[in-house]
PDB file of C-alpha atoms in Angstrom:
ATOM      1  CA  MET A 291      26.897 -23.239   9.611  1.00 66.00           C
ATOM      2  CA  HIS A 292      27.684 -21.514  12.131  1.00 80.00           C
ATOM      3  CA  ILE A 293      25.184 -19.225  13.970  1.00 86.00           C
ATOM      4  CA  GLU A 294      27.454 -16.296  13.454  1.00 85.00           C
ATOM      5  CA  TYR A 295      26.737 -16.583  10.028  1.00 84.00           C
ATOM      6  CA  PHE A 296      23.187 -15.707  10.313  1.00 88.00           C
ATOM      7  CA  ASN A 297      23.624 -12.953  12.205  1.00 87.00           C
ATOM      8  CA  TYR A 298      25.962 -11.661  10.038  1.00 89.00           C
ATOM      9  CA  PHE A 299      23.634 -11.898   7.268  1.00 88.00           C
ATOM     10  CA  TYR A 300      20.314 -10.991   9.630  1.00 90.00           C
ATOM     11  CA  GLN A 301      22.723  -6.971  10.071  1.00 90.00           C
ATOM     12  CA  VAL A 302      23.632  -6.522   6.771  1.00 89.00           C
ATOM     13  CA  ALA A 303      20.196  -7.255   5.833  1.00 89.00           C
ATOM     14  CA  LYS A 304      18.296  -5.252   7.925  1.00 89.00           C
ATOM     15  CA  VAL A 305      21.191  -2.049   7.665  1.00 87.00           C
ATOM     16  CA  LYS A 306      21.772  -2.567   3.644  1.00 89.00           C
ATOM     17  CA  SER A 307      25.179  -1.958   4.540  1.00 89.00           C
ATOM     18  CA  ILE A 308      28.414  -4.518   4.745  1.00 89.00           C
ATOM     19  CA  SER A 309      30.603  -1.000   5.558  1.00 88.00           C
ATOM     20  CA  LYS A 310      27.774   0.253   8.569  1.00 88.00           C
ATOM     21  CA  VAL A 311      27.413  -2.942  10.242  1.00 88.00           C
ATOM     22  CA  ALA A 312      31.513  -3.969   9.915  1.00 86.00           C
ATOM     23  CA  LYS A 313      31.603  -0.429  12.087  1.00 86.00           C
ATOM     24  CA  GLN A 314      29.034  -1.361  14.651  1.00 85.00           C
ATOM     25  CA  ILE A 315      30.400  -5.146  14.833  1.00 82.00           C
ATOM     26  CA  HIS A 316      34.029  -3.329  15.053  1.00 81.00           C
ATOM     27  CA  ILE A 317      35.735  -5.854  12.336  1.00 84.00           C
ATOM     28  CA  SER A 318      36.877  -4.600   9.213  1.00 85.00           C
ATOM     29  CA  GLN A 319      34.788  -4.223   6.183  1.00 85.00           C
ATOM     30  CA  SER A 320      36.561  -6.593   4.169  1.00 86.00           C
ATOM     31  CA  ALA A 321      36.494  -9.479   6.630  1.00 85.00           C
ATOM     32  CA  LEU A 322      32.447  -8.933   7.063  1.00 86.00           C
ATOM     33  CA  SER A 323      32.586  -9.194   3.588  1.00 87.00           C
ATOM     34  CA  GLN A 324      34.618 -12.563   3.434  1.00 88.00           C
ATOM     35  CA  GLN A 325      31.962 -14.045   6.389  1.00 88.00           C
ATOM     36  CA  ILE A 326      29.161 -12.828   3.682  1.00 88.00           C
ATOM     37  CA  GLN A 327      30.949 -14.770   1.016  1.00 89.00           C
ATOM     38  CA  LYS A 328      31.434 -17.942   2.956  1.00 87.00           C
ATOM     39  CA  PHE A 329      27.681 -18.103   4.032  1.00 88.00           C
ATOM     40  CA  GLU A 330      26.560 -17.353   0.305  1.00 88.00           C
ATOM     41  CA  ASN A 331      29.015 -20.661  -0.374  1.00 88.00           C
ATOM     42  CA  SER A 332      27.415 -22.108   2.144  1.00 86.00           C
ATOM     43  CA  VAL A 333      23.872 -22.279   1.325  1.00 85.00           C
ATOM     44  CA  GLY A 334      24.657 -22.267  -2.675  1.00 89.00           C
ATOM     45  CA  TYR A 335      22.990 -19.376  -3.430  1.00 88.00           C
ATOM     46  CA  GLN A 336      23.855 -15.416  -3.951  1.00 90.00           C
ATOM     47  CA  LEU A 337      22.035 -13.471  -1.187  1.00 89.00           C
ATOM     48  CA  PHE A 338      23.017  -9.756  -1.887  1.00 90.00           C
ATOM     49  CA  LYS A 339      23.493  -7.562  -4.682  1.00 90.00           C
ATOM     50  CA  ARG A 340      26.401  -5.559  -4.175  1.00 88.00           C
ATOM     51  CA  SER A 341      26.390  -1.545  -5.537  1.00 86.00           C
ATOM     52  CA  ASN A 342      28.634   1.663  -4.529  1.00 83.00           C
ATOM     53  CA  LYS A 343      24.960   2.005  -2.927  1.00 82.00           C
ATOM     54  CA  GLY A 344      24.982  -0.960  -0.659  1.00 85.00           C
ATOM     55  CA  VAL A 345      23.593  -3.751  -0.632  1.00 88.00           C
ATOM     56  CA  GLU A 346      19.989  -5.441  -1.278  1.00 90.00           C
ATOM     57  CA  LEU A 347      18.790  -9.077  -1.079  1.00 90.00           C
ATOM     58  CA  THR A 348      17.970 -11.453  -4.097  1.00 90.00           C
ATOM     59  CA  GLU A 349      15.535 -13.596  -4.426  1.00 90.00           C
ATOM     60  CA  MET A 350      16.888 -16.530  -2.660  1.00 90.00           C
ATOM     61  CA  GLY A 351      18.051 -13.888   0.253  1.00 88.00           C
ATOM     62  CA  GLU A 352      14.583 -12.848   1.070  1.00 89.00           C
ATOM     63  CA  ILE A 353      13.578 -16.022   1.593  1.00 89.00           C
ATOM     64  CA  VAL A 354      17.199 -16.693   4.221  1.00 88.00           C
ATOM     65  CA  LEU A 355      15.909 -13.720   5.624  1.00 88.00           C
ATOM     66  CA  GLN A 356      12.313 -14.892   6.305  1.00 84.00           C
ATOM     67  CA  TYR A 357      14.018 -17.788   8.709  1.00 86.00           C
ATOM     68  CA  SER A 358      17.352 -16.367   9.952  1.00 87.00           C
ATOM     69  CA  GLU A 359      15.354 -14.114  12.714  1.00 83.00           C
ATOM     70  CA  ASN A 360      13.221 -17.046  14.062  1.00 82.00           C
ATOM     71  CA  ILE A 361      16.938 -19.256  14.120  1.00 86.00           C
ATOM     72  CA  LEU A 362      18.435 -16.495  15.758  1.00 86.00           C
ATOM     73  CA  ASN A 363      15.693 -16.158  18.297  1.00 82.00           C
ATOM     74  CA  THR A 364      15.637 -19.880  19.005  1.00 83.00           C
ATOM     75  CA  TYR A 365      19.390 -20.176  19.368  1.00 83.00           C
ATOM     76  CA  LYS A 366      18.709 -17.148  21.955  1.00 80.00           C
ATOM     77  CA  LYS A 367      15.995 -18.889  23.948  1.00 76.00           C
ATOM     78  CA  MET A 368      18.392 -22.302  23.869  1.00 78.00           C
ATOM     79  CA  MET A 369      21.841 -20.644  25.140  1.00 76.00           C
ATOM     80  CA  THR A 370      19.457 -19.096  27.905  1.00 71.00           C
ATOM     81  CA  ASP A 371      17.734 -22.602  29.007  1.00 68.00           C
ATOM     82  CA  LEU A 372      21.139 -24.209  28.794  1.00 70.00           C
ATOM     83  CA  GLU A 373      22.147 -21.623  31.452  1.00 61.00           C
ATOM     84  CA  LYS A 374      19.155 -21.351  33.284  1.00 60.00           C
ATOM     85  CA  GLY A 375      18.018 -25.232  33.150  1.00 58.00           C
ATOM     86  CA  SER A 376      14.632 -24.580  31.610  1.00 52.00           C
ATOM     87  CA  ASN A 377      12.793 -26.297  34.298  1.00 52.00           C
ATOM     88  CA  ILE A 378      13.708 -24.592  37.017  1.00 57.00           C
ATOM     89  CA  SER A 379      14.077 -21.090  35.111  1.00 67.00           C
ATOM     90  CA  ASN A 380      11.973 -18.177  36.797  1.00 83.00           C
ATOM     91  CA  THR A 381      11.939 -16.437  33.861  1.00 85.00           C
ATOM     92  CA  VAL A 382       8.907 -16.253  31.929  1.00 90.00           C
ATOM     93  CA  ALA A 383       9.411 -14.670  28.226  1.00 91.00           C
ATOM     94  CA  ILE A 384       6.139 -12.335  27.484  1.00 94.00           C
ATOM     95  CA  GLN A 385       5.345 -11.371  23.621  1.00 94.00           C
ATOM     96  CA  ALA A 386       2.285  -9.033  23.475  1.00 93.00           C
ATOM     97  CA  CYS A 387       0.624  -6.780  20.665  1.00 90.00           C
ATOM     98  CA  HIS A 388       1.913  -3.361  20.537  1.00 87.00           C
ATOM     99  CA  SER A 389      -0.816  -1.638  22.690  1.00 86.00           C
ATOM    100  CA  ILE A 390      -1.281  -4.626  24.789  1.00 89.00           C
ATOM    101  CA  SER A 391       2.249  -4.576  26.114  1.00 89.00           C
ATOM    102  CA  HIS A 392       2.883  -0.508  26.089  1.00 87.00           C
ATOM    103  CA  TYR A 393      -0.532   0.101  27.613  1.00 87.00           C
ATOM    104  CA  ALA A 394      -2.306  -2.914  29.639  1.00 87.00           C
ATOM    105  CA  LEU A 395       0.253  -5.314  30.749  1.00 88.00           C
ATOM    106  CA  PRO A 396       2.643  -3.517  32.846  1.00 89.00           C
ATOM    107  CA  CYS A 397       0.152  -3.345  35.744  1.00 88.00           C
ATOM    108  CA  SER A 398      -0.731  -7.288  35.231  1.00 89.00           C
ATOM    109  CA  ILE A 399       2.455  -8.226  35.452  1.00 90.00           C
ATOM    110  CA  TYR A 400       3.767  -5.326  38.524  1.00 91.00           C
ATOM    111  CA  LYS A 401       0.541  -7.564  40.603  1.00 90.00           C
ATOM    112  CA  ILE A 402       2.053 -11.092  39.529  1.00 90.00           C
ATOM    113  CA  LYS A 403       5.241  -9.647  40.484  1.00 91.00           C
ATOM    114  CA  GLU A 404       4.285  -8.835  43.989  1.00 88.00           C
ATOM    115  CA  LYS A 405       2.529 -12.549  44.087  1.00 88.00           C
ATOM    116  CA  PHE A 406       5.809 -14.100  43.155  1.00 89.00           C
ATOM    117  CA  PRO A 407       8.719 -12.135  43.725  1.00 87.00           C
ATOM    118  CA  TYR A 408      10.956 -14.386  42.486  1.00 86.00           C
ATOM    119  CA  HIS A 409      10.216 -14.684  38.810  1.00 88.00           C
ATOM    120  CA  GLN A 410      11.669 -12.470  36.390  1.00 89.00           C
ATOM    121  CA  TYR A 411       9.411 -11.209  33.338  1.00 91.00           C
ATOM    122  CA  GLU A 412      10.749 -10.518  29.851  1.00 91.00           C
ATOM    123  CA  LEU A 413       8.232  -8.416  27.995  1.00 92.00           C
ATOM    124  CA  SER A 414       8.891  -7.737  24.368  1.00 91.00           C
ATOM    125  CA  THR A 415       6.443  -6.066  21.425  1.00 89.00           C
ATOM    126  CA  SER A 416       5.449  -7.984  18.066  1.00 88.00           C
ATOM    127  CA  SER A 417       2.525  -8.827  15.780  1.00 87.00           C
ATOM    128  CA  SER A 418       0.404 -11.314  16.513  1.00 89.00           C
ATOM    129  CA  ASP A 419       1.413 -13.577  13.415  1.00 88.00           C
ATOM    130  CA  LYS A 420       5.187 -13.325  14.696  1.00 89.00           C
ATOM    131  CA  ILE A 421       3.893 -13.900  18.670  1.00 92.00           C
ATOM    132  CA  ARG A 422       2.096 -17.116  17.735  1.00 92.00           C
ATOM    133  CA  SER A 423       5.244 -18.494  15.540  1.00 90.00           C
ATOM    134  CA  SER A 424       6.847 -17.482  18.777  1.00 90.00           C
ATOM    135  CA  VAL A 425       5.230 -19.632  20.970  1.00 91.00           C
ATOM    136  CA  GLU A 426       4.840 -22.509  18.618  1.00 88.00           C
ATOM    137  CA  ASN A 427       8.367 -22.325  18.282  1.00 86.00           C
ATOM    138  CA  ASN A 428       9.596 -22.108  22.091  1.00 85.00           C
ATOM    139  CA  ILE A 429      10.845 -18.525  21.640  1.00 86.00           C
ATOM    140  CA  CYS A 430       9.066 -17.316  24.062  1.00 90.00           C
ATOM    141  CA  ASP A 431       6.784 -18.764  27.126  1.00 91.00           C
ATOM    142  CA  ILE A 432       3.309 -16.521  26.563  1.00 94.00           C
ATOM    143  CA  GLY A 433       1.978 -14.471  23.983  1.00 94.00           C
ATOM    144  CA  PHE A 434      -0.679 -11.919  24.175  1.00 94.00           C
ATOM    145  CA  VAL A 435      -2.674 -11.725  20.423  1.00 93.00           C
ATOM    146  CA  TYR A 436      -5.498 -10.168  18.518  1.00 89.00           C
ATOM    147  CA  GLY A 437      -7.707 -12.619  16.713  1.00 86.00           C
ATOM    148  CA  LYS A 438      -7.629 -16.679  17.744  1.00 86.00           C
ATOM    149  CA  GLY A 439      -5.536 -18.866  15.720  1.00 83.00           C
ATOM    150  CA  ASN A 440      -6.293 -22.410  14.719  1.00 83.00           C
ATOM    151  CA  GLU A 441      -2.918 -24.041  15.663  1.00 85.00           C
ATOM    152  CA  GLU A 442      -3.571 -27.484  17.328  1.00 84.00           C
ATOM    153  CA  ASN A 443      -0.843 -27.318  19.656  1.00 88.00           C
ATOM    154  CA  LEU A 444      -1.613 -23.846  20.784  1.00 90.00           C
ATOM    155  CA  GLU A 445      -3.882 -23.076  23.434  1.00 91.00           C
ATOM    156  CA  TYR A 446      -5.536 -20.135  23.374  1.00 93.00           C
ATOM    157  CA  TYR A 447      -7.589 -17.923  26.844  1.00 92.00           C
ATOM    158  CA  GLU A 448      -9.450 -15.152  25.883  1.00 91.00           C
ATOM    159  CA  VAL A 449      -8.983 -11.983  27.728  1.00 88.00           C
ATOM    160  CA  GLY A 450     -10.743  -9.200  26.643  1.00 87.00           C
ATOM    161  CA  ARG A 451     -11.333  -6.498  23.500  1.00 88.00           C
ATOM    162  CA  ASN A 452      -9.763  -3.914  22.536  1.00 88.00           C
ATOM    163  CA  LYS A 453     -11.776  -1.275  21.522  1.00 90.00           C
ATOM    164  CA  PHE A 454     -10.651   1.044  18.772  1.00 90.00           C
ATOM    165  CA  VAL A 455     -11.632   4.953  18.442  1.00 92.00           C
ATOM    166  CA  LEU A 456     -11.347   7.736  16.033  1.00 91.00           C
ATOM    167  CA  THR A 457      -9.157   9.890  17.843  1.00 92.00           C
ATOM    168  CA  SER A 458      -7.573  13.664  17.217  1.00 92.00           C
ATOM    169  CA  SER A 459      -6.170  16.666  19.242  1.00 92.00           C
ATOM    170  CA  PHE A 460      -8.550  17.962  21.510  1.00 93.00           C
ATOM    171  CA  TYR A 461      -8.190  21.564  20.014  1.00 91.00           C
ATOM    172  CA  TYR A 462      -9.015  19.786  16.488  1.00 89.00           C
ATOM    173  CA  GLU A 463     -12.000  21.153  14.941  1.00 89.00           C
ATOM    174  CA  THR A 464     -14.408  18.499  14.038  1.00 88.00           C
ATOM    175  CA  PRO A 465     -18.191  17.338  14.737  1.00 88.00           C
ATOM    176  CA  LYS A 466     -18.806  15.521  17.725  1.00 90.00           C
ATOM    177  CA  GLU A 467     -20.283  12.514  15.493  1.00 89.00           C
ATOM    178  CA  ILE A 468     -19.409  11.617  11.782  1.00 89.00           C
ATOM    179  CA  SER A 469     -20.504   9.242   9.788  1.00 88.00           C
ATOM    180  CA  VAL A 470     -18.405   6.294   7.865  1.00 87.00           C
ATOM    181  CA  GLU A 471     -18.607   8.854   4.460  1.00 88.00           C
ATOM    182  CA  ASP A 472     -17.287  12.048   6.242  1.00 88.00           C
ATOM    183  CA  LEU A 473     -14.361  10.085   6.639  1.00 85.00           C
ATOM    184  CA  LYS A 474     -13.630  10.842   3.447  1.00 88.00           C
ATOM    185  CA  ASN A 475     -13.491  14.675   4.296  1.00 90.00           C
ATOM    186  CA  TYR A 476     -10.608  14.417   7.020  1.00 91.00           C
ATOM    187  CA  PRO A 477      -6.929  13.616   7.123  1.00 93.00           C
ATOM    188  CA  ILE A 478      -6.101  10.380   8.360  1.00 89.00           C
ATOM    189  CA  ILE A 479      -3.241   9.008   9.656  1.00 90.00           C
ATOM    190  CA  SER A 480      -2.844   5.234   9.744  1.00 87.00           C
ATOM    191  CA  MET A 481      -0.612   2.861  11.155  1.00 82.00           C
ATOM    192  CA  SER A 482       1.075  -0.819  10.140  1.00 76.00           C
ATOM    193  CA  TYR A 483      -1.868  -2.851  12.438  1.00 69.00           C
ATOM    194  CA  ASP A 484      -1.865  -6.685  13.087  1.00 68.00           C
ATOM    195  CA  ASN A 485      -3.557  -8.317   9.813  1.00 70.00           C
ATOM    196  CA  GLN A 486      -7.234  -8.721  12.173  1.00 74.00           C
ATOM    197  CA  ILE A 487      -7.048  -4.931  12.885  1.00 80.00           C
ATOM    198  CA  THR A 488      -6.469  -4.107   9.462  1.00 80.00           C
ATOM    199  CA  THR A 489      -9.213  -6.391   8.241  1.00 82.00           C
ATOM    200  CA  ALA A 490     -11.931  -5.479  10.559  1.00 83.00           C
ATOM    201  CA  PHE A 491     -11.531  -1.705   9.788  1.00 84.00           C
ATOM    202  CA  GLU A 492     -12.268  -2.216   5.749  1.00 86.00           C
ATOM    203  CA  GLU A 493     -15.042  -4.461   7.071  1.00 85.00           C
ATOM    204  CA  ASN A 494     -16.534  -1.693   8.865  1.00 83.00           C
ATOM    205  CA  LEU A 495     -16.031   0.256   5.743  1.00 86.00           C
ATOM    206  CA  ASN A 496     -17.189  -1.390   2.784  1.00 86.00           C
ATOM    207  CA  GLU A 497     -20.463  -1.940   4.987  1.00 86.00           C
ATOM    208  CA  HIS A 498     -21.133   1.539   4.273  1.00 85.00           C
ATOM    209  CA  ASP A 499     -19.792   1.466   0.795  1.00 87.00           C
ATOM    210  CA  VAL A 500     -16.505   3.164   1.604  1.00 84.00           C
ATOM    211  CA  ASP A 501     -13.236   1.422   0.280  1.00 87.00           C
ATOM    212  CA  TYR A 502     -10.183   2.318   2.183  1.00 85.00           C
ATOM    213  CA  ASP A 503      -8.418   3.666  -0.779  1.00 86.00           C
ATOM    214  CA  ASP A 504     -11.211   6.035  -0.759  1.00 86.00           C
ATOM    215  CA  LEU A 505      -9.863   7.397   2.526  1.00 87.00           C
ATOM    216  CA  ASN A 506      -7.275  10.761   2.809  1.00 89.00           C
ATOM    217  CA  ILE A 507      -4.031   8.828   3.927  1.00 88.00           C
ATOM    218  CA  ILE A 508      -1.740  11.338   4.885  1.00 90.00           C
ATOM    219  CA  PHE A 509       0.830   8.743   5.729  1.00 88.00           C
ATOM    220  CA  THR A 510       1.683   5.846   8.088  1.00 86.00           C
ATOM    221  CA  LEU A 511       3.357   5.009  10.857  1.00 85.00           C
ATOM    222  CA  ASP A 512       4.930   2.230  12.714  1.00 80.00           C
ATOM    223  CA  SER A 513       3.726   2.924  16.185  1.00 84.00           C
ATOM    224  CA  ILE A 514       1.262   4.693  18.414  1.00 88.00           C
ATOM    225  CA  GLU A 515       4.142   6.583  20.082  1.00 89.00           C
ATOM    226  CA  ALA A 516       4.870   8.516  16.347  1.00 89.00           C
ATOM    227  CA  ILE A 517       0.786   8.554  15.957  1.00 90.00           C
ATOM    228  CA  LYS A 518       0.541  10.430  19.155  1.00 91.00           C
ATOM    229  CA  SER A 519       3.124  13.266  17.921  1.00 92.00           C
ATOM    230  CA  SER A 520       1.160  13.821  14.968  1.00 91.00           C
ATOM    231  CA  LEU A 521      -2.502  14.213  16.948  1.00 92.00           C
ATOM    232  CA  ASN A 522      -0.379  16.795  18.975  1.00 92.00           C
ATOM    233  CA  ARG A 523       0.569  18.640  16.094  1.00 91.00           C
ATOM    234  CA  LYS A 524      -3.441  18.337  14.709  1.00 91.00           C
ATOM    235  CA  HIS A 525      -2.019  16.617  11.816  1.00 92.00           C
ATOM    236  CA  GLY A 526      -5.154  15.157  11.451  1.00 90.00           C
ATOM    237  CA  LEU A 527      -7.523  11.941  12.833  1.00 92.00           C
ATOM    238  CA  ALA A 528      -6.287   8.262  13.465  1.00 91.00           C
ATOM    239  CA  LEU A 529      -7.669   5.217  14.819  1.00 89.00           C
ATOM    240  CA  LEU A 530      -6.458   4.257  18.081  1.00 91.00           C
ATOM    241  CA  PRO A 531      -6.793   1.694  21.110  1.00 91.00           C
ATOM    242  CA  TYR A 532      -9.064   3.196  23.927  1.00 92.00           C
ATOM    243  CA  ILE A 533      -6.300   2.000  26.204  1.00 89.00           C
ATOM    244  CA  SER A 534      -3.692   3.816  24.706  1.00 91.00           C
ATOM    245  CA  ILE A 535      -5.355   7.348  24.821  1.00 91.00           C
ATOM    246  CA  LYS A 536      -7.212   7.293  28.232  1.00 91.00           C
ATOM    247  CA  GLU A 537      -4.493   9.485  30.320  1.00 89.00           C
ATOM    248  CA  GLU A 538      -5.352  11.836  26.646  1.00 91.00           C
ATOM    249  CA  LEU A 539      -8.759  12.308  27.416  1.00 91.00           C
ATOM    250  CA  TYR A 540      -8.674  12.219  30.978  1.00 92.00           C
ATOM    251  CA  LYS A 541      -6.495  15.306  30.175  1.00 91.00           C
ATOM    252  CA  LYS A 542      -8.295  16.616  27.360  1.00 93.00           C
ATOM    253  CA  THR A 543      -5.517  17.078  24.797  1.00 93.00           C
ATOM    254  CA  TYR A 544      -7.726  14.350  22.794  1.00 93.00           C
ATOM    255  CA  LYS A 545     -10.902  13.573  21.622  1.00 93.00           C
ATOM    256  CA  VAL A 546     -13.135  10.912  20.755  1.00 93.00           C
ATOM    257  CA  ILE A 547     -15.135  11.384  17.557  1.00 92.00           C
ATOM    258  CA  GLN A 548     -18.340   9.007  17.436  1.00 92.00           C
ATOM    259  CA  VAL A 549     -18.620   7.493  13.805  1.00 89.00           C
ATOM    260  CA  LYS A 550     -22.128   6.436  13.545  1.00 89.00           C
ATOM    261  CA  ASP A 551     -22.690   2.777  12.982  1.00 86.00           C
ATOM    262  CA  PHE A 552     -19.334   2.283  12.858  1.00 86.00           C
ATOM    263  CA  GLU A 553     -17.095  -0.102  15.840  1.00 84.00           C
ATOM    264  CA  ILE A 554     -13.946  -2.195  15.991  1.00 86.00           C
ATOM    265  CA  SER A 555     -13.604  -4.363  19.151  1.00 87.00           C
ATOM    266  CA  ILE A 556     -10.769  -6.903  18.428  1.00 88.00           C
ATOM    267  CA  LYS A 557     -10.850  -9.991  21.092  1.00 89.00           C
ATOM    268  CA  VAL A 558      -7.650 -10.361  22.741  1.00 91.00           C
ATOM    269  CA  TYR A 559      -6.230 -13.820  23.714  1.00 93.00           C
ATOM    270  CA  MET A 560      -3.573 -15.160  26.009  1.00 94.00           C
ATOM    271  CA  VAL A 561      -1.630 -17.713  23.965  1.00 94.00           C
ATOM    272  CA  THR A 562       0.663 -20.426  25.806  1.00 91.00           C
ATOM    273  CA  ARG A 563       1.864 -24.334  24.040  1.00 89.00           C
ATOM    274  CA  LYS A 564      -0.424 -27.053  24.820  1.00 85.00           C
ATOM    275  CA  GLU A 565       1.632 -30.327  26.532  1.00 70.00           C
ATOM    276  CA  SER A 566       4.249 -28.282  27.123  1.00 67.00           C
ATOM    277  CA  LYS A 567       6.860 -28.728  29.832  1.00 73.00           C
ATOM    278  CA  ASN A 568       6.349 -25.166  30.834  1.00 78.00           C
ATOM    279  CA  SER A 569       8.515 -24.181  33.983  1.00 83.00           C
ATOM    280  CA  LYS A 570       6.738 -23.581  37.309  1.00 85.00           C
ATOM    281  CA  ALA A 571       7.004 -19.571  36.944  1.00 88.00           C
ATOM    282  CA  VAL A 572       5.143 -19.926  33.369  1.00 89.00           C
ATOM    283  CA  VAL A 573       2.466 -22.005  34.712  1.00 89.00           C
ATOM    284  CA  GLU A 574       2.204 -19.817  38.021  1.00 90.00           C
ATOM    285  CA  PHE A 575       2.080 -16.345  36.045  1.00 91.00           C
ATOM    286  CA  ALA A 576      -0.920 -17.801  33.372  1.00 90.00           C
ATOM    287  CA  ASN A 577      -2.845 -19.824  36.114  1.00 90.00           C
ATOM    288  CA  LEU A 578      -2.903 -16.083  38.074  1.00 91.00           C
ATOM    289  CA  PHE A 579      -3.667 -13.901  34.818  1.00 90.00           C
ATOM    290  CA  LYS A 580      -6.489 -16.201  34.263  1.00 89.00           C
ATOM    291  CA  LYS A 581      -7.725 -15.462  37.894  1.00 87.00           C
ATOM    292  CA  ILE A 582      -7.169 -11.483  37.799  1.00 84.00           C
ATOM    293  CA  GLY A 583      -7.442 -11.153  33.799  1.00 76.00           C
ATOM    294  CA  LYS A 584      -8.368  -8.140  32.377  1.00 71.00           C
ATOM    295  CA  ASP A 585      -9.250  -6.258  35.405  1.00 74.00           C
ATOM    296  CA  SER A 586      -5.453  -6.001  36.012  1.00 72.00           C
ATOM    297  CA  PHE A 587      -4.774  -4.011  33.068  1.00 78.00           C
ATOM    298  CA  CYS A 588      -3.549  -0.635  33.270  1.00 68.00           C
TER     299      CYS A 588
END
C-alpha cells in the first residue's frame, strides 16, 4: 500500500471534495478519484459517500481517518531521520498546547538557542492527548501538555501552572467581581480547550450548583486569537490563560473580572520518552529547560 494513498485520502477527508483537492495538488479529478478507489479496494471497504455536493466519510472512513494522520506524521519523521541520521540530528521537534506554544515557549527556546546555537527547533501546536501520542510514537521529541498521563513509556516533568481568568474588553461594562451564579447573565465566548481544562471548568461550576449548559455560550472558537478578536468588539466574556493576555492587561485594553471562590489553575508538564535513544540535541534541550523552567517563559 502506497503512502500516497493515505495522503490523498487524508486531504479529501479534510476538504470533503475530490475536485478541490485535485486542483490543490495539480492532478486531474478523475486521476485522484482512481487513486481513492484503489485505496478503498486495498483496505476492502468503501471510505467515502459520494454525491454532487462532495464526499462524506463512511463509518469505516472515520476509522481510517483516525490512523491516517499518525501514519503520515510518522512517515514524515522517518524520512527526516533517514535524511539527517536520528542520532546525530540537531533538530528538536517540539509540540505544545496552544497557550504554551504561542505565549510561553518562544522565549524559552530563544534562551536555549543562545546556549546551543547549533540546535534547530521546530515548534508546533496541538492538544494534550495528541501531543502524548506524538511523543509516544516518535513523531515529536518533546511535548508540553496539560495534566499528567499514566503512560508507562513517557516521563513527565512538572513545569508549573497555567492560570485561567475571566476576561473582557476594558470597556465592557461589568463589576470588578461577580459570583459563579452571575456568569449566567453574561454572553460567554467559549474555546475548544483540552479535556483537562474543560473538565476543571465544569467541576468548578458544579461546585456552585451551576451546569455548563446553564451558561449563555454565544459561540465556540478554536483559537485564542479568534476569541481576542471577539473581545475587542465587546461581544462578551471569555475564560483565557493569563499568559495570553498579559500584554493587553498592561495596555489596559482588557481587564480581568474576579469570580468569587472560582479558580482554574492547570499543571503544565514537559513530556519525553523513557529509555529512548534521544539525540544529543533533545537531551541538551530537556536538561537545560529543567534548570531554567517556567522562569524562561515569555
